[in-house]
Phi, psi and omega in degrees: 000131181293146180295134179277138183229163181235148180240139174222135179226135180233136175259110183261183181294316184241358176198162174244145183223150176218155177222153170243123186230162168282172182286351175255013170095005179283126182279122181261328181206151180228154174210146177211155178221122175285153174208167184254154173255134180270140176227079186291339177217157177305131179085359178256136176221126188220158170231142170277120187295325182287310187275342178255294187295307185285315181297317177302314182300313181299313181296320181292314181295321178298321178294318181290320179298328179294345180262006184293323179053047176085353178277167190242122169288139181248352180194152179225135171229148180233154173219171180194167177306144182186169359283138180239168175235110174241104176284135181222158178278188186293342177266000181087009178282125181299142181258348177194170175299151178290134176273123189282183188290213190296346176290339177273117189245026185292335191262037182295321178298317182290328175299311179296320183295314181289327176297318177293321184293316185258339181095128185300315182294321181294320179296313181298317182293319184277322188258344179089349181218152172281168178281119180219184179295345178284338187281143180281326185308308179300328180287329174296315179293323175302316180299315180296326183280315190262337178227065186299329179294318177297314182298321182296335179263356183285129176233357178221137173257103185247157169239181183301313182291315183289332173299315179293319179299317179294318181296328182277323191241342186084000181273137174261093188216148178226139180286155184300321181298309180301319179297326181290351173259011176267032180313133005259036189264355183235135179264109186295320181292320180278345185052054181201167174299139171276083193300324181293314179289322182297324180291336176279321181285318187230066183300132177080358183269117176294129181271148181289158169297156181250141177210168178266153179301342179266011180254140171282127183246353180177184179230153181298125180285164179297323178295314179295325179298320181293331181276325189258342186085354179289151177289135176299141181089358179296127180296140182234133178276177181290341182077179179191185177283145190301319184297326180285325173294324179294321176299318177300322185296335182249018173082014178274090182227336183271148178307134180098340180280147183224138173258138168245115185259117179266093182224206176304320168243161176265132183224141180234133178227124175242135181275137181229164175265345182210157180293142176223077184301140178215133186294343181257006184224176175252127174255127187219171165290153176274182178284337180250147176304149178069018173235152174234169177219153162255134182228151177222149180209132175269147184291333179223160175197266176299335178296328177290315180294325177292319177300316181293318178300322178297327180286316187265347181081177179092177180255158181302318183301318179292321178295318179297318180297315181290323179292333179295335181274354179273136182289159176307137185096353175053039179055045173089030176248145179220127184244130163268114189273038186266054187283350174226042190074191176217144178267240183291151348269012183276323186049058182233094181294344180259009170297153183225153179291141179223137171243110184253140176098010183297138172225172177292346179274353180272143179233193186294329180295315179294319180297317182294315179295320180298325177294316177299319180293319179301318177293324176298321176296323177296323176298316179298319179301316180290322177297323178293323176295319178296320177298319179297332179277357182089016181254057179290118185287143176270340180203136176251135178235127181263141180210160177111169183299332181290351178281345182290140180092332173087342185293312185296314180297323179294318178299316180295318177296320179295321181288317183275339184077018183235145178283156176227130171278140176243119184284168180295322180248125176240031182294334172113204190298329183298328176291321175297324176300315180300319178295317178299322176296322178293320177294316183296322182270349184080008184275334185292122177267127178051065182301334180291344181263359176297141169053068181293162178292131179262328181201165177231132177262121182249145181285150173266122185301321181292317179293324178299318180295318180294316180295331180297324177294321177292322181298320178300320178288328175302314179294322179292324185297320179295310184296329182275348182241004188299321180295319178296317180300318181292324175298314181293324177297319178296321177296320180295315180297322182291335182275000000 
C-alpha cells in the first residue's frame, strides 16, 4: 500500500507556500513563489486573483506533485490572506482585483456609516469585533458605491481560500472563521450569517454556504486536476485565513494558547472557549468547532524591516548581526512602526511611522534594532489589550520568518517579559493546512504531536526593566503626536 500524504498550500501577502507531508507531520517537500502586492492608490492594497492566487497555486501544486514518487495524497487544505473581498460572477470569474485585509483602508467612510447605522455597541456584541478596516462589510458597501457596475454583476463573495476551493471543486463555500471576519454580516453567537444585517450591507448578494476548516467540502474536479496536476477526486477542506492555519501549524489549539506570527505583518491569535468582545481587538470563531479566538494584528512588521533594508542596503543576516551588538534602547532611538497606519488596538488608519531621537551618531545598526524594538512595543500593547479582555495567555508560540536568527524573538520576550516557544518547523500556514486536511480526512495520526517545540526564548529581567521605561515613552509618543500624524496623512492623501 502506497504511503498516504497530505498537501497544504497558503497564499500570503508577499509569497505563497506549499508543503507535502506525511500523516504524522514530517515535511517531505516544500515549494514557494514570491509575488507583489499592488497599491494603486494610497491606502489601497490588492492582489490579482488569477495571476497571483491561482497561478501561484498551480505552480506550487505541480512542483509538489512531482515529488510524490508513487505515493498518494489523501487530502488538501488551502488558506490565504484574509479577510479579503474578491467579487466574482456566477462562474467564479473575478470581476476586479481582490481587496486585501485590514491593511487596505479605503472604506473609512463606510466604516463610519455602518457603525452609525447599526450602533457600535450592537455590532461589537453581536459580531465580536467593531467595524474597522479589517471588516469585509464596509468594503462590500464601498464596492457597491464606487464600482456599481462590478457590484451589479457580483454573484459570489470570495476570499483567497474560498476562491481556490471554488476553482478546485465548484463549491461556493466559506469557512466559519473567515465568515466571522465579515463584520457586520456574521452573528458570532449564532455561528451563522446575520441575514438581516447582511441584506442591508450587501443587498442582492448570495452568501456562501458555511463550513468548518476541518470539514471536507468537495473533491478536485477533472478540469482542475488537469491544470494543477492534482489527482481528480482528491478531498478538499473548506480552507481558512492564513493566520489561523499558522496557529494550527504550531500547536496553538487549546484554550489559553497564543501564536505570535512574525511575518510581513505581526499577528497574534489566542484560543478561547467563549467569546470575549473587546473594542480594541477582533473576536472570531476559531479554526476548530466549539472554539473562539481573540486576535490582534499590526499593520506592519517585516514590511518595515524590509523597507529599512532597502534604504540602507545590505542583507538581513548582516543587519541582524550588527543590530545584535547594539544595546537595548538602540542608544536612545524610539520607533512608532505605524508606516501603514495601525490596526489593533489603535484602529487608526492615519497613524504614521515616527523615528524619535535621531542623531548624527546613529547608523543602520541602531535604526534596524530600533525598528525591531518598536514592533516589540506594539506586541506588548496588544498583549495588554488581550489581558484587559480576560484573555491572559498560558503559552506563547512564535512562528514565521522573523523567528530566524533569534534576535527579534529575544527582543519581544525582553519587552513583554514573557517566554516564547519556537517550534521545530516555522514554514507557516501551509503546514497547518496539511494538518487540517489530515484532521478532516481522519488521516492525521496524533495531531497533538505535530511540530514539537525546538527551543524556548526566555526574557532577561534587566533588559525587561530597561525596555519598560522605553515602552512608557512609546505609548506617550503616539498620543502626543497623533494630531501631527493625522495632518500629514491628510496631506499624503491629497497628493
